[in-house]
PDB file of C-alpha atoms in Angstrom:
ATOM      1  CA  MET A   1      -3.542  -2.595  31.177  1.00 85.00           C
ATOM      2  CA  HIS A   2      -1.821  -1.330  28.184  1.00 90.00           C
ATOM      3  CA  VAL A   3      -2.773  -2.832  24.891  1.00 94.00           C
ATOM      4  CA  ALA A   4      -0.123  -2.722  22.268  1.00 97.00           C
ATOM      5  CA  LYS A   5      -1.672  -1.040  18.988  1.00 98.00           C
ATOM      6  CA  ALA A   6       0.033  -1.814  15.333  1.00 97.00           C
ATOM      7  CA  LEU A   7      -0.882   0.266  12.196  1.00 98.00           C
ATOM      8  CA  THR A   8      -0.433  -1.864   8.966  1.00 97.00           C
ATOM      9  CA  ILE A   9       0.251   0.250   5.816  1.00 97.00           C
ATOM     10  CA  ALA A  10      -0.397  -2.254   3.093  1.00 96.00           C
ATOM     11  CA  GLY A  11      -2.111  -3.625   0.040  1.00 94.00           C
ATOM     12  CA  SER A  12      -5.306  -5.887   0.602  1.00 94.00           C
ATOM     13  CA  ASP A  13      -5.275  -9.382  -0.581  1.00 90.00           C
ATOM     14  CA  SER A  14      -8.755 -10.813  -2.053  1.00 89.00           C
ATOM     15  CA  GLY A  15      -7.469 -14.241  -1.090  1.00 87.00           C
ATOM     16  CA  GLY A  16      -6.571 -13.615   2.247  1.00 88.00           C
ATOM     17  CA  GLY A  17      -3.004 -14.996   2.501  1.00 86.00           C
ATOM     18  CA  ALA A  18      -1.110 -11.961   2.627  1.00 86.00           C
ATOM     19  CA  GLY A  19      -1.472  -8.090   2.621  1.00 91.00           C
ATOM     20  CA  ILE A  20      -3.565  -6.315   5.604  1.00 94.00           C
ATOM     21  CA  GLN A  21      -5.377  -9.563   6.105  1.00 94.00           C
ATOM     22  CA  ALA A  22      -2.573 -11.453   7.196  1.00 94.00           C
ATOM     23  CA  ASP A  23      -0.974  -8.430   8.999  1.00 96.00           C
ATOM     24  CA  LEU A  24      -4.371  -8.073  10.944  1.00 96.00           C
ATOM     25  CA  LYS A  25      -4.644 -11.831  11.838  1.00 95.00           C
ATOM     26  CA  THR A  26      -1.086 -11.748  13.170  1.00 95.00           C
ATOM     27  CA  PHE A  27      -1.363  -8.876  15.391  1.00 96.00           C
ATOM     28  CA  SER A  28      -4.518 -10.416  17.085  1.00 96.00           C
ATOM     29  CA  ALA A  29      -2.862 -13.628  17.561  1.00 97.00           C
ATOM     30  CA  PHE A  30      -0.339 -11.765  19.580  1.00 96.00           C
ATOM     31  CA  GLY A  31      -2.807  -9.472  21.467  1.00 97.00           C
ATOM     32  CA  VAL A  32      -2.156  -6.504  19.496  1.00 97.00           C
ATOM     33  CA  PHE A  33      -4.926  -4.073  18.351  1.00 98.00           C
ATOM     34  CA  GLY A  34      -4.430  -3.928  14.857  1.00 98.00           C
ATOM     35  CA  MET A  35      -5.333  -0.897  12.614  1.00 98.00           C
ATOM     36  CA  SER A  36      -4.922  -0.442   8.819  1.00 98.00           C
ATOM     37  CA  ALA A  37      -4.407   2.014   6.059  1.00 98.00           C
ATOM     38  CA  ILE A  38      -4.565   0.480   2.445  1.00 98.00           C
ATOM     39  CA  THR A  39      -2.580   1.352  -0.386  1.00 97.00           C
ATOM     40  CA  ALA A  40      -3.843  -0.859  -3.024  1.00 95.00           C
ATOM     41  CA  VAL A  41      -6.712  -3.507  -3.511  1.00 95.00           C
ATOM     42  CA  THR A  42      -5.856  -6.605  -5.750  1.00 91.00           C
ATOM     43  CA  ALA A  43      -7.919  -9.403  -7.164  1.00 91.00           C
ATOM     44  CA  GLN A  44      -5.801 -12.421  -6.397  1.00 88.00           C
ATOM     45  CA  ASN A  45      -5.972 -16.077  -5.123  1.00 87.00           C
ATOM     46  CA  SER A  46      -3.390 -18.775  -4.697  1.00 83.00           C
ATOM     47  CA  VAL A  47      -3.164 -19.021  -8.410  1.00 85.00           C
ATOM     48  CA  GLY A  48      -2.091 -15.693  -9.398  1.00 83.00           C
ATOM     49  CA  VAL A  49      -2.759 -11.747  -9.252  1.00 84.00           C
ATOM     50  CA  SER A  50      -5.507 -10.791 -11.871  1.00 89.00           C
ATOM     51  CA  GLY A  51      -5.685  -7.024 -11.075  1.00 90.00           C
ATOM     52  CA  VAL A  52      -4.274  -4.094  -8.775  1.00 90.00           C
ATOM     53  CA  VAL A  53      -5.866  -0.787  -8.212  1.00 95.00           C
ATOM     54  CA  ASN A  54      -3.596   1.416  -6.531  1.00 95.00           C
ATOM     55  CA  LEU A  55      -5.630   3.916  -4.140  1.00 97.00           C
ATOM     56  CA  PRO A  56      -4.473   7.753  -4.476  1.00 98.00           C
ATOM     57  CA  PRO A  57      -1.862   8.899  -2.527  1.00 98.00           C
ATOM     58  CA  GLU A  58      -3.822  11.534  -0.995  1.00 98.00           C
ATOM     59  CA  PHE A  59      -6.224   9.045   0.269  1.00 98.00           C
ATOM     60  CA  VAL A  60      -3.508   6.905   1.787  1.00 98.00           C
ATOM     61  CA  ALA A  61      -2.056   9.743   3.717  1.00 98.00           C
ATOM     62  CA  ARG A  62      -5.788  10.519   5.233  1.00 98.00           C
ATOM     63  CA  GLN A  63      -6.063   7.112   6.308  1.00 98.00           C
ATOM     64  CA  ILE A  64      -2.659   7.347   8.061  1.00 98.00           C
ATOM     65  CA  ASP A  65      -3.691  10.613   9.381  1.00 98.00           C
ATOM     66  CA  ALA A  66      -6.793   9.331  10.892  1.00 98.00           C
ATOM     67  CA  VAL A  67      -5.333   6.436  12.509  1.00 98.00           C
ATOM     68  CA  LEU A  68      -2.277   7.860  14.093  1.00 98.00           C
ATOM     69  CA  GLY A  69      -4.087  11.332  14.793  1.00 97.00           C
ATOM     70  CA  ASP A  70      -6.682   9.658  16.843  1.00 97.00           C
ATOM     71  CA  PHE A  71      -5.023   6.253  18.223  1.00 97.00           C
ATOM     72  CA  GLY A  72      -1.516   6.466  17.854  1.00 97.00           C
ATOM     73  CA  ALA A  73       0.550   3.240  17.337  1.00 97.00           C
ATOM     74  CA  ASP A  74       3.319   1.745  19.031  1.00 96.00           C
ATOM     75  CA  ALA A  75       4.559   0.397  15.819  1.00 94.00           C
ATOM     76  CA  VAL A  76       3.752   0.585  12.175  1.00 95.00           C
ATOM     77  CA  LYS A  77       4.629  -2.126   9.940  1.00 95.00           C
ATOM     78  CA  LEU A  78       4.896  -1.256   5.987  1.00 94.00           C
ATOM     79  CA  GLY A  79       3.899  -3.641   3.073  1.00 93.00           C
ATOM     80  CA  MET A  80       2.859  -3.250  -0.248  1.00 91.00           C
ATOM     81  CA  LEU A  81       3.683   0.339  -0.996  1.00 93.00           C
ATOM     82  CA  SER A  82       3.291  -0.080  -4.859  1.00 90.00           C
ATOM     83  CA  THR A  83       4.065   3.397  -6.356  1.00 93.00           C
ATOM     84  CA  ALA A  84       6.792   6.008  -5.816  1.00 93.00           C
ATOM     85  CA  GLU A  85       4.028   8.536  -4.857  1.00 96.00           C
ATOM     86  CA  ILE A  86       2.505   6.115  -2.077  1.00 95.00           C
ATOM     87  CA  ALA A  87       6.063   5.172  -0.671  1.00 94.00           C
ATOM     88  CA  SER A  88       7.020   8.969  -0.480  1.00 95.00           C
ATOM     89  CA  ILE A  89       3.819  10.106   1.104  1.00 96.00           C
ATOM     90  CA  VAL A  90       3.738   7.171   3.696  1.00 96.00           C
ATOM     91  CA  ALA A  91       7.410   8.293   4.574  1.00 94.00           C
ATOM     92  CA  ALA A  92       6.283  11.887   4.871  1.00 95.00           C
ATOM     93  CA  ARG A  93       3.204  10.997   7.104  1.00 97.00           C
ATOM     94  CA  LEU A  94       5.240   8.697   9.631  1.00 95.00           C
ATOM     95  CA  ARG A  95       7.893  11.580   9.805  1.00 93.00           C
ATOM     96  CA  ALA A  96       4.855  14.043  10.625  1.00 96.00           C
ATOM     97  CA  HIS A  97       3.743  11.531  13.265  1.00 96.00           C
ATOM     98  CA  ALA A  98       7.170  11.271  14.679  1.00 94.00           C
ATOM     99  CA  VAL A  99       6.781   7.426  14.445  1.00 93.00           C
ATOM    100  CA  GLU A 100       9.530   5.590  16.101  1.00 88.00           C
ATOM    101  CA  ARG A 101       8.990   1.938  15.206  1.00 90.00           C
ATOM    102  CA  VAL A 102       8.839   1.086  11.628  1.00 91.00           C
ATOM    103  CA  VAL A 103       9.003  -2.577  10.099  1.00 89.00           C
ATOM    104  CA  VAL A 104       9.268  -2.634   6.535  1.00 88.00           C
ATOM    105  CA  ASP A 105       8.338  -5.761   4.609  1.00 86.00           C
ATOM    106  CA  PRO A 106       8.799  -4.419   1.286  1.00 79.00           C
ATOM    107  CA  VAL A 107       6.377  -6.485  -0.722  1.00 76.00           C
ATOM    108  CA  MET A 108       7.598  -6.297  -4.509  1.00 76.00           C
ATOM    109  CA  ILE A 109       6.452  -9.773  -5.906  1.00 76.00           C
ATOM    110  CA  ALA A 110       3.427 -11.939  -5.111  1.00 73.00           C
ATOM    111  CA  LYS A 111       4.105 -15.351  -4.416  1.00 74.00           C
ATOM    112  CA  SER A 112       2.469 -16.344  -7.723  1.00 72.00           C
ATOM    113  CA  GLY A 113       5.540 -14.287  -9.222  1.00 75.00           C
ATOM    114  CA  ASP A 114       3.693 -11.085 -10.158  1.00 71.00           C
ATOM    115  CA  ALA A 115       5.095  -7.737  -9.830  1.00 74.00           C
ATOM    116  CA  LEU A 116       3.346  -5.712  -6.998  1.00 77.00           C
ATOM    117  CA  LEU A 117       5.928  -2.868  -6.763  1.00 78.00           C
ATOM    118  CA  GLN A 118       6.385  -0.400  -9.872  1.00 80.00           C
ATOM    119  CA  PRO A 119       9.990   0.031 -10.907  1.00 82.00           C
ATOM    120  CA  ASP A 120      10.199   3.624 -10.121  1.00 85.00           C
ATOM    121  CA  ALA A 121       8.680   2.931  -6.540  1.00 85.00           C
ATOM    122  CA  ARG A 122      12.165   1.261  -5.684  1.00 84.00           C
ATOM    123  CA  ALA A 123      14.302   4.043  -5.660  1.00 82.00           C
ATOM    124  CA  ALA A 124      11.373   6.033  -3.244  1.00 85.00           C
ATOM    125  CA  LEU A 125      11.674   2.991  -1.102  1.00 82.00           C
ATOM    126  CA  VAL A 126      15.073   3.097  -0.558  1.00 82.00           C
ATOM    127  CA  ARG A 127      15.413   6.865  -0.528  1.00 83.00           C
ATOM    128  CA  ASP A 128      12.480   7.422   1.548  1.00 84.00           C
ATOM    129  CA  VAL A 129      11.228   4.614   3.522  1.00 83.00           C
ATOM    130  CA  LEU A 130      14.208   2.385   4.377  1.00 79.00           C
ATOM    131  CA  PRO A 131      16.441   4.995   6.285  1.00 71.00           C
ATOM    132  CA  PRO A 132      14.116   5.510   9.410  1.00 62.00           C
ATOM    133  CA  ALA A 133      12.715   1.992   9.541  1.00 60.00           C
ATOM    134  CA  ALA A 134      13.795  -0.016  12.700  1.00 53.00           C
ATOM    135  CA  SER A 135      13.701  -3.204  10.862  1.00 50.00           C
ATOM    136  CA  THR A 136      13.434  -4.502   7.405  1.00 51.00           C
ATOM    137  CA  ALA A 137      12.086  -7.940   6.470  1.00 51.00           C
ATOM    138  CA  LEU A 138      13.327  -9.685   3.215  1.00 46.00           C
ATOM    139  CA  ALA A 139      11.273 -12.426   1.706  1.00 47.00           C
ATOM    140  CA  ARG A 140      12.842 -15.381   0.531  1.00 43.00           C
ATOM    141  CA  GLY A 141      13.023 -15.516  -3.343  1.00 43.00           C
ATOM    142  CA  THR A 142      12.757 -11.579  -3.737  1.00 43.00           C
ATOM    143  CA  CYS A 143      16.118 -10.270  -2.832  1.00 41.00           C
ATOM    144  CA  SER A 144      17.603 -10.250  -6.040  1.00 38.00           C
ATOM    145  CA  SER A 145      14.641  -8.181  -7.243  1.00 43.00           C
ATOM    146  CA  ARG A 146      15.385  -5.670  -4.148  1.00 39.00           C
ATOM    147  CA  ALA A 147      18.955  -5.574  -4.822  1.00 38.00           C
ATOM    148  CA  ALA A 148      18.492  -4.135  -8.505  1.00 38.00           C
ATOM    149  CA  THR A 149      17.269  -0.766  -7.180  1.00 35.00           C
TER     150      THR A 149
END
């Protein structure tokens, strides 16, 4: 019996309502074995985001290589890529591992309205990440921000 495997590459939401925490819950609900590579750690709750620490791009790449080099993935879901460097390195690692199924949910703004994607990361997202993606999810209320790249 084949168990589907999915890798989420996203930020960590300390409130548990979004990011890798939400992705892993969703994967589990559908019987998918979930794996993660964390791009950023946030301090947030239902009221707002009080802090964001972006992980070094090289460490994000190491996480991706560790997971895809051993387990592989039937699909990859991208969320908060936060910086241009992280977006570019994620795209490069997915190409290096010949990942074919990529879903992009480009997290730019938290529900509270706090910015989660640095302005220079938008161009990297459009240039490096979107072209090979299989699907792009657009969150309601953030489309105007996405169009401003």
